[in-house]
CSV table of C-alpha atoms in Angstrom, one decimal:
chain,number,residue,atom,x,y,z
P,24,MET,CA,166.9,94.1,-14.2
P,25,LEU,CA,164.3,95.0,-11.9
P,26,ILE,CA,161.1,96.1,-14.6
P,27,GLU,CA,161.8,92.6,-15.9
P,28,ALA,CA,161.8,90.7,-12.7
P,29,LEU,CA,158.2,92.1,-11.3
P,30,LEU,CA,156.7,92.0,-15.0
P,31,THR,CA,157.6,88.6,-14.5
P,32,MET,CA,156.1,88.7,-10.9
P,33,LEU,CA,153.4,89.9,-11.8
P,34,ALA,CA,152.5,87.6,-14.7
P,35,VAL,CA,152.9,84.5,-12.4
P,36,ALA,CA,150.5,86.0,-9.7
P,37,ALA,CA,148.2,87.4,-11.2
P,38,PRO,CA,147.0,84.4,-14.5
P,39,HIS,CA,144.7,84.4,-16.3
P,40,LYS,CA,143.4,80.9,-15.4
P,41,ALA,CA,143.0,79.8,-11.7
P,42,PRO,CA,146.0,77.5,-10.7
P,43,ALA,CA,144.3,75.2,-8.8
P,44,ALA,CA,146.5,75.4,-6.0
P,45,ILE,CA,144.6,78.8,-4.8
P,46,VAL,CA,141.1,77.2,-5.7
P,47,ALA,CA,141.1,76.2,-2.1
P,48,PRO,CA,139.9,78.7,0.4
P,49,SER,CA,142.5,79.6,2.2
P,50,SER,CA,144.5,82.3,0.5
P,51,VAL,CA,148.0,83.1,-1.3
P,52,PHE,CA,148.3,86.6,0.8
P,53,ALA,CA,147.2,84.8,4.6
P,54,ALA,CA,151.2,85.0,5.1
P,55,THR,CA,150.8,89.5,4.4
P,56,PRO,CA,150.9,91.9,6.7
P,57,SER,CA,147.1,92.4,8.1
P,58,PRO,CA,145.5,95.3,6.0
P,59,ALA,CA,144.0,98.7,7.5
P,60,TYR,CA,141.8,100.4,6.5
P,61,GLN,CA,142.8,104.4,5.9
P,62,PRO,CA,140.2,106.7,6.9
P,63,GLN,CA,141.6,110.1,5.3
P,64,ALA,CA,142.4,108.3,1.9
P,65,ARG,CA,139.7,105.2,1.8
P,66,ALA,CA,141.1,103.3,1.0
P,67,VAL,CA,143.0,100.0,2.5
P,68,ASP,CA,146.1,100.2,2.5
P,69,ASN,CA,147.7,96.8,0.1
P,70,TRP,CA,144.4,98.3,-2.1
P,71,ARG,CA,147.2,99.0,-5.6
P,72,PHE,CA,148.5,95.6,-5.3
P,73,GLU,CA,145.7,94.0,-4.7
P,74,SER,CA,144.4,95.9,-8.2
P,75,ALA,CA,147.4,95.4,-10.3
P,76,LEU,CA,147.1,91.6,-9.2
P,77,ALA,CA,143.0,91.7,-9.4
P,78,LEU,CA,142.3,94.1,-12.0
P,79,GLU,CA,143.1,93.2,-16.0
P,80,MET,CA,145.3,95.5,-17.1
P,81,ALA,CA,148.2,95.5,-18.5
P,82,PRO,CA,151.9,94.3,-17.2
P,83,VAL,CA,153.5,98.4,-17.6
P,84,ALA,CA,150.6,100.0,-16.1
P,85,ALA,CA,149.7,96.3,-13.2
P,86,ILE,CA,153.7,97.8,-12.2
P,87,ARG,CA,152.5,101.8,-12.3
P,88,ARG,CA,149.6,100.4,-10.5
P,89,ALA,CA,151.8,98.7,-7.5
P,90,LEU,CA,154.3,101.4,-7.6
P,91,GLY,CA,151.5,104.5,-7.4
P,92,ALA,CA,152.8,105.7,-10.5
P,93,GLU,CA,149.5,105.4,-12.5
P,94,ALA,CA,148.0,108.3,-14.2
P,95,GLY,CA,144.1,109.3,-13.5
P,96,GLU,CA,142.2,108.3,-10.3
P,97,PRO,CA,140.8,105.5,-10.0
P,98,ALA,CA,136.6,104.4,-9.2
P,99,ARG,CA,136.6,104.4,-4.4
P,100,CYS,CA,135.3,100.8,-4.8
P,101,VAL,CA,138.1,99.6,-5.8
P,102,LYS,CA,140.1,101.4,-3.1
P,103,LEU,CA,137.7,99.3,-0.7
P,104,ASN,CA,138.8,95.8,-2.7
P,105,ASN,CA,135.2,95.7,-3.1
P,106,TYR,CA,134.6,95.6,-7.0
P,107,TRP,CA,131.0,94.8,-6.7
P,108,CYS,CA,130.3,98.1,-4.8
P,109,ILE,CA,128.9,95.6,-1.4
P,110,LYS,CA,127.3,97.6,2.1
P,111,SER,CA,128.3,97.0,5.0
P,112,ALA,CA,126.6,94.1,6.7
P,113,GLY,CA,129.3,92.5,8.7
P,114,TRP,CA,130.6,90.4,6.2
P,115,ASN,CA,133.7,87.9,6.5
P,116,GLY,CA,136.7,90.0,5.8
P,117,GLU,CA,135.2,93.0,6.0
P,118,ILE,CA,137.5,95.3,8.0
P,119,ALA,CA,135.8,98.9,8.2
P,120,ALA,CA,133.4,100.7,5.7
P,121,ASP,CA,132.7,104.4,4.3
P,122,ALA,CA,131.2,107.1,4.7
P,123,ASP,CA,128.7,105.4,3.0
P,124,GLY,CA,128.6,102.3,4.0
P,125,HIS,CA,130.7,100.1,1.3
P,126,VAL,CA,132.6,97.7,3.1
P,127,ALA,CA,136.2,98.5,2.9
P,128,PHE,CA,138.0,94.0,2.6
P,129,ALA,CA,141.0,93.1,3.2
P,130,SER,CA,141.8,91.7,0.2
P,131,ALA,CA,139.9,91.5,-3.7
P,132,GLU,CA,139.6,88.0,-3.0
P,133,GLU,CA,136.8,88.7,-0.2
P,134,GLY,CA,134.4,90.6,-2.2
P,135,ALA,CA,134.7,88.8,-4.7
P,136,ALA,CA,133.8,86.2,-2.4
P,137,VAL,CA,131.0,87.3,-0.9
P,138,ALA,CA,129.6,88.8,-4.3
P,139,ALA,CA,128.6,85.5,-5.3
P,140,LEU,CA,127.4,84.7,-2.4
P,141,LEU,CA,124.7,88.0,-2.3
P,142,LEU,CA,123.9,86.9,-5.7
P,143,ARG,CA,122.9,84.1,-4.2
P,144,ARG,CA,121.0,85.0,-1.9
P,145,TYR,CA,119.4,87.5,-3.9
P,146,TYR,CA,118.6,84.3,-6.5
P,147,VAL,CA,117.6,82.1,-4.5
P,148,ALA,CA,115.8,82.8,-1.4
P,149,TYR,CA,115.2,86.6,-2.3
P,150,GLY,CA,113.2,85.2,-5.6
P,151,ARG,CA,115.2,87.9,-8.2
P,152,ARG,CA,116.1,86.0,-10.7
P,153,THR,CA,116.4,88.9,-13.3
P,154,ALA,CA,118.6,91.8,-14.0
P,155,ARG,CA,116.0,94.3,-13.1
P,156,ALA,CA,115.3,92.1,-9.8
P,157,ILE,CA,118.1,92.1,-8.7
P,158,VAL,CA,119.2,96.0,-10.1
P,159,GLU,CA,116.2,97.6,-8.4
P,160,ARG,CA,117.3,96.1,-4.9
P,161,TRP,CA,121.6,96.1,-5.3
P,162,ALA,CA,122.1,99.5,-6.4
P,163,PRO,CA,118.3,101.3,-5.7
P,164,ALA,CA,116.7,104.5,-7.2
P,165,GLN,CA,117.5,107.4,-5.5
P,166,CYS,CA,115.0,109.7,-5.6
P,167,SER,CA,115.3,114.2,-5.2
P,168,LEU,CA,112.1,115.6,-3.5
P,169,VAL,CA,111.2,118.5,-5.8
P,170,PHE,CA,108.9,120.6,-4.3
P,171,ALA,CA,105.7,121.5,-6.3
P,172,PRO,CA,104.9,125.6,-7.6
P,173,ALA,CA,102.7,127.0,-4.7
P,174,ALA,CA,99.2,128.7,-5.8
P,175,PRO,CA,99.5,132.4,-6.5
P,176,ARG,CA,98.9,134.2,-4.0
P,177,ARG,CA,95.6,136.7,-4.0
P,178,PRO,CA,94.9,140.3,-2.4
P,179,ALA,CA,94.9,140.5,0.8
P,180,VAL,CA,91.6,142.6,0.9
P,181,ALA,CA,89.2,143.3,-1.8
P,182,PRO,CA,90.8,146.3,-4.4
P,183,GLY,CA,89.5,149.9,-3.4
P,184,LEU,CA,90.6,149.6,0.8
P,185,PRO,CA,93.8,149.6,2.6
P,186,ALA,CA,95.8,146.6,2.2
P,187,SER,CA,95.5,146.7,6.1
P,188,ARG,CA,92.7,146.6,9.0
P,189,GLY,CA,96.0,149.2,10.8
P,190,GLY,CA,96.1,151.3,8.0
P,191,MET,CA,92.5,151.8,7.3
P,192,ALA,CA,92.1,153.1,11.3
P,193,ARG,CA,94.4,156.0,10.6
P,194,MET,CA,92.6,156.8,7.4
P,195,SER,CA,91.1,160.4,7.4
P,196,LEU,CA,87.6,161.1,6.8
P,197,GLN,CA,87.8,162.3,2.6
P,198,ARG,CA,85.5,165.2,1.9
P,199,VAL,CA,85.3,166.0,-2.2
P,200,ALA,CA,85.5,170.0,-3.2
P,201,PRO,CA,81.6,170.4,-3.7
P,202,MET,CA,81.3,171.8,-7.9
P,203,GLY,CA,79.1,174.7,-7.3
P,204,ILE,CA,81.3,176.4,-5.4
P,205,ALA,CA,84.5,176.0,-7.3
P,206,PRO,CA,86.6,180.0,-6.6
P,207,ARG,CA,88.3,179.8,-10.6
P,208,GLY,CA,84.9,178.0,-11.8
P,209,ILE,CA,84.8,174.7,-13.5
P,210,GLN,CA,87.6,173.9,-15.5
P,211,ASN,CA,89.1,176.9,-15.1
P,212,THR,CA,88.4,178.9,-19.3
P,213,LEU,CA,86.6,182.4,-19.2
P,214,ARG,CA,83.1,181.9,-19.0
P,215,SER,CA,83.0,179.9,-16.4
P,216,ARG,CA,86.0,182.2,-14.1
P,217,TRP,CA,82.8,184.7,-15.1
P,218,LEU,CA,80.0,183.3,-13.5
P,219,ALA,CA,81.4,181.9,-10.6
P,220,ALA,CA,82.2,186.6,-9.9
P,221,HIS,CA,79.4,187.5,-10.8
P,222,GLY,CA,76.6,185.1,-10.2
P,223,ARG,CA,73.3,184.8,-11.5
P,224,GLY,CA,72.2,187.7,-13.6
P,225,GLY,CA,75.5,189.0,-14.3
P,226,VAL,CA,76.2,191.0,-10.3
P,227,ASN,CA,79.4,190.5,-9.5
P,228,LEU,CA,79.1,189.3,-5.8
P,229,LYS,CA,82.2,190.6,-4.1
P,230,THR,CA,80.7,194.4,-4.5
P,231,ALA,CA,77.3,194.4,-3.7
P,232,ARG,CA,75.8,194.5,-0.6
P,233,ARG,CA,72.5,193.4,0.6
P,234,PRO,CA,70.7,194.5,4.1
P,235,LEU,CA,71.9,191.2,6.5
P,236,GLY,CA,69.1,189.0,6.4
P,237,LYS,CA,67.4,189.9,3.5
P,238,PRO,CA,68.8,187.1,0.5
P,239,VAL,CA,69.5,189.3,-2.6
P,240,ASP,CA,66.6,188.1,-5.8
P,241,LEU,CA,68.9,186.9,-8.7
P,242,MET,CA,68.9,186.6,-11.8
P,243,PRO,CA,68.1,182.4,-13.0
P,244,ALA,CA,72.0,181.4,-14.3
P,245,PRO,CA,71.8,179.8,-18.9
P,246,SER,CA,71.4,176.3,-18.6
P,247,ILE,CA,75.0,175.5,-19.3
P,248,MET,CA,74.8,176.0,-15.0
P,249,ALA,CA,71.6,174.7,-14.6
P,250,GLY,CA,71.7,172.7,-11.7
P,251,VAL,CA,75.1,174.7,-10.6
P,252,SER,CA,73.8,178.3,-9.9
P,253,GLU,CA,69.8,177.0,-7.8
P,254,LEU,CA,69.9,178.1,-4.1
P,255,PRO,CA,67.7,175.3,-2.4
P,256,ALA,CA,69.4,173.0,-5.5
P,257,ARG,CA,73.1,174.0,-4.2
P,258,ARG,CA,72.5,173.5,-0.3
P,259,GLU,CA,70.6,170.4,-0.8
P,260,LYS,CA,74.0,169.8,-2.8
P,261,LEU,CA,76.5,171.5,-0.2
P,262,THR,CA,74.4,169.1,1.9
P,263,GLU,CA,75.3,166.4,1.0
P,264,LEU,CA,78.3,166.4,0.4
P,265,ILE,CA,79.5,167.9,3.4
P,266,GLU,CA,78.2,165.0,6.1
P,267,PRO,CA,81.1,162.7,6.3
P,268,ALA,CA,81.3,159.5,4.9
P,269,PRO,CA,80.0,156.7,6.3
P,270,ARG,CA,82.9,155.7,8.8
P,271,THR,CA,83.6,151.9,7.6
P,272,THR,CA,84.9,149.6,10.8
P,273,ILE,CA,86.4,146.1,10.5
P,274,ALA,CA,82.7,144.3,10.0
P,275,ASP,CA,82.5,145.8,7.3
P,276,LEU,CA,85.9,144.0,5.9
P,277,PRO,CA,85.5,141.4,3.9
P,278,PRO,CA,86.6,138.5,5.1
P,279,SER,CA,90.5,136.8,5.9
P,280,PRO,CA,91.6,135.2,2.8
P,281,ALA,CA,92.2,131.0,3.8
P,282,PRO,CA,96.0,130.0,4.7
P,283,ARG,CA,98.5,129.3,2.1
P,284,PRO,CA,98.8,125.6,2.1
P,285,PRO,CA,102.4,124.3,2.4
P,286,PRO,CA,104.3,123.4,-1.2
P,287,VAL,CA,103.7,119.3,-1.8
P,288,GLY,CA,106.9,117.6,-2.4
P,289,VAL,CA,107.0,115.3,-5.7
P,290,SER,CA,109.4,112.1,-6.2
P,291,ASN,CA,111.6,112.6,-9.0
P,292,CYS,CA,113.1,109.1,-10.1
P,293,SER,CA,113.3,109.9,-13.3
P,294,GLY,CA,117.2,109.7,-14.2
P,295,GLU,CA,117.6,107.2,-11.8
P,296,LEU,CA,115.0,104.8,-13.6
P,297,ALA,CA,117.4,104.7,-16.4
P,298,ARG,CA,119.7,104.3,-14.9
P,299,ILE,CA,118.0,100.8,-12.8
P,300,VAL,CA,117.6,100.6,-16.4
P,301,THR,CA,121.0,100.5,-17.4
P,302,TYR,CA,123.0,98.4,-15.7
P,303,ALA,CA,119.8,95.6,-15.7
P,304,THR,CA,121.1,95.7,-19.1
P,305,ASN,CA,124.6,95.8,-19.4
P,306,ILE,CA,124.0,93.0,-16.3
P,307,ALA,CA,122.2,90.5,-18.7
P,308,GLN,CA,124.2,91.4,-22.2
P,309,GLY,CA,126.1,88.3,-23.2
P,310,VAL,CA,123.7,85.8,-20.9
P,311,VAL,CA,120.4,85.8,-21.5
P,312,GLY,CA,118.2,88.7,-24.3
P,313,GLY,CA,117.1,91.4,-22.6
P,314,PRO,CA,117.2,92.4,-18.6
P,315,ASN,CA,113.3,90.9,-17.8
P,316,GLU,CA,114.4,87.6,-18.3
P,317,ASP,CA,116.3,85.0,-15.7
P,318,LEU,CA,119.4,85.0,-15.4
P,319,ALA,CA,120.0,81.1,-15.3
P,320,LEU,CA,122.5,81.6,-11.8
P,321,PHE,CA,122.1,78.8,-9.8
P,322,THR,CA,119.9,74.9,-10.6
P,323,ALA,CA,117.0,74.2,-9.1
P,324,ASP,CA,119.3,73.2,-5.9
P,325,GLY,CA,120.9,76.3,-5.5
P,326,ALA,CA,123.9,75.0,-7.6
P,327,PRO,CA,126.3,78.2,-9.5
P,328,THR,CA,126.2,78.3,-13.3
P,329,GLU,CA,128.3,79.2,-16.3
P,330,ASN,CA,126.3,81.8,-16.2
P,331,LEU,CA,127.2,83.1,-12.8
P,332,ALA,CA,130.6,84.2,-13.2
P,333,LYS,CA,129.7,86.3,-16.7
P,334,VAL,CA,126.7,87.9,-14.7
P,335,MET,CA,130.0,88.8,-11.7
P,336,ALA,CA,132.0,89.9,-14.5
P,337,ASN,CA,129.4,92.0,-16.5
P,338,MET,CA,128.3,94.0,-12.7
P,339,ALA,CA,131.9,94.4,-11.3
P,340,ALA,CA,132.5,96.5,-14.9
P,341,VAL,CA,129.7,98.8,-14.0
P,342,GLU,CA,130.5,100.1,-11.0
P,343,ILE,CA,134.1,100.6,-10.6
P,344,GLY,CA,134.0,101.2,-14.7
P,345,PRO,CA,136.5,101.0,-16.7
P,346,ALA,CA,138.0,99.0,-15.0
P,347,ARG,CA,137.3,94.9,-14.7
P,348,PRO,CA,137.7,92.1,-13.0
P,349,ARG,CA,139.9,89.1,-13.9
P,350,ASP,CA,138.4,85.7,-15.4
P,351,ALA,CA,140.7,83.8,-12.8
P,352,LEU,CA,139.2,86.2,-9.6
P,353,ILE,CA,135.8,85.5,-10.1
P,354,ARG,CA,136.0,81.7,-10.7
P,355,ILE,CA,137.5,81.9,-7.6
P,356,ALA,CA,135.3,83.4,-5.9
P,357,VAL,CA,132.2,80.4,-7.8
P,358,ALA,CA,134.5,77.7,-6.5
P,359,GLN,CA,134.6,78.9,-3.2
P,360,LEU,CA,131.3,79.1,-3.0
P,361,ARG,CA,130.3,75.7,-5.1
P,362,GLN,CA,133.0,74.3,-2.3
P,363,MET,CA,131.6,75.6,0.3
P,364,LEU,CA,127.8,74.4,-0.4
P,365,GLU,CA,129.4,71.1,-0.7
P,366,GLY,CA,130.5,71.1,2.5
P,367,SER,CA,127.2,72.4,4.3
P,368,ALA,CA,125.5,69.4,2.6
P,369,LYS,CA,126.8,66.2,3.4
P,370,PRO,CA,125.7,64.6,6.1
P,371,GLU,CA,127.5,64.6,9.5
P,372,GLY,CA,129.1,61.4,9.7
P,373,ASP,CA,131.0,62.4,6.4
P,374,ALA,CA,131.4,66.2,7.4
P,375,ALA,CA,134.8,67.7,8.6
P,376,PRO,CA,135.0,69.5,11.6
P,377,ALA,CA,133.0,72.2,12.6
P,378,ARG,CA,134.2,75.3,11.1
P,379,PRO,CA,132.0,78.1,9.7
P,380,PRO,CA,132.6,79.2,5.8
P,381,ALA,CA,135.2,80.8,5.1
P,382,HIS,CA,133.3,83.7,3.5
P,383,ALA,CA,129.6,82.7,5.6
P,384,PRO,CA,127.9,85.9,6.3
P,385,PRO,CA,124.9,87.0,9.1
P,386,ALA,CA,121.5,85.7,8.2
P,387,HIS,CA,121.0,89.0,8.0
P,388,ALA,CA,123.1,90.6,5.9
P,389,GLY,CA,122.4,92.2,2.6
P,390,ARG,CA,123.2,95.1,0.4
């Protein structure tokens, strides 16, 4: 019996068509305690009851939602009573905002009323009349920064030189062993060892004796050793090899390369642009032919048309999908906007006592 009673109450409280009694600005939840925002849960404490009444769902699913027994986690903006994910700007009905600036409304009705008023501001004041133009401001692209690859580093010094100046200072002088006095001969072959041991004419250099100061007159070496055993040429060769190589100084080093430029940041918006196009296409579905056509949300004098309710339903389906708000909730918001505009257009003599509009945001506000 309890389940049947709850089903009946929810069916009466959330009809598919808005009753005339609740089209008025006064909310049916005015007598309920003031809702509060719960930062830990990032939700308004009455979001379950509000969504059970305001979102399209079967009666059993609505009861599960109201009792906290539903399966799965709803979208974040559902728990904020903000089915259009409007950003904080001091709206009427705003009680708090989450870490990303999304408004926590006291009721879903308040959130719908602000969405209708904000769309009018986009269309009439900002001149954003197509779905693409609205989405580009309603949910702008959040581009990421990608760093371009830097150019490869060049070697610090020319090939063949030390890696640093400190390494150059620590280098010792390099001397090349003279090939003419190799103790084991060139390439260590049998003939080269014999020639290295006997010298010219086959005389053993180790056992031959000569008077002091008198050079030994040896026979010219065979042609295969030309340029190695001749005494004058060998002396000149030894002199060149023994002399130290010229010392390399810091001034002789090539100039240091230019400092490496910092990486260049490149904005990557490809994914965000695709998201905007998809969002705009969904908004225009069933309203106009494409995302770049005029949605015709308001007349020339600023009055809402039937397209406003369709666009609001499409936008909410994108923001909190797969959930969708009931038609009654959106029609109430459009009716309240029309009533507010008619009241502000009345002459001063026929106007009611001065009272601020129920859902008017500050003039500087925007999503």
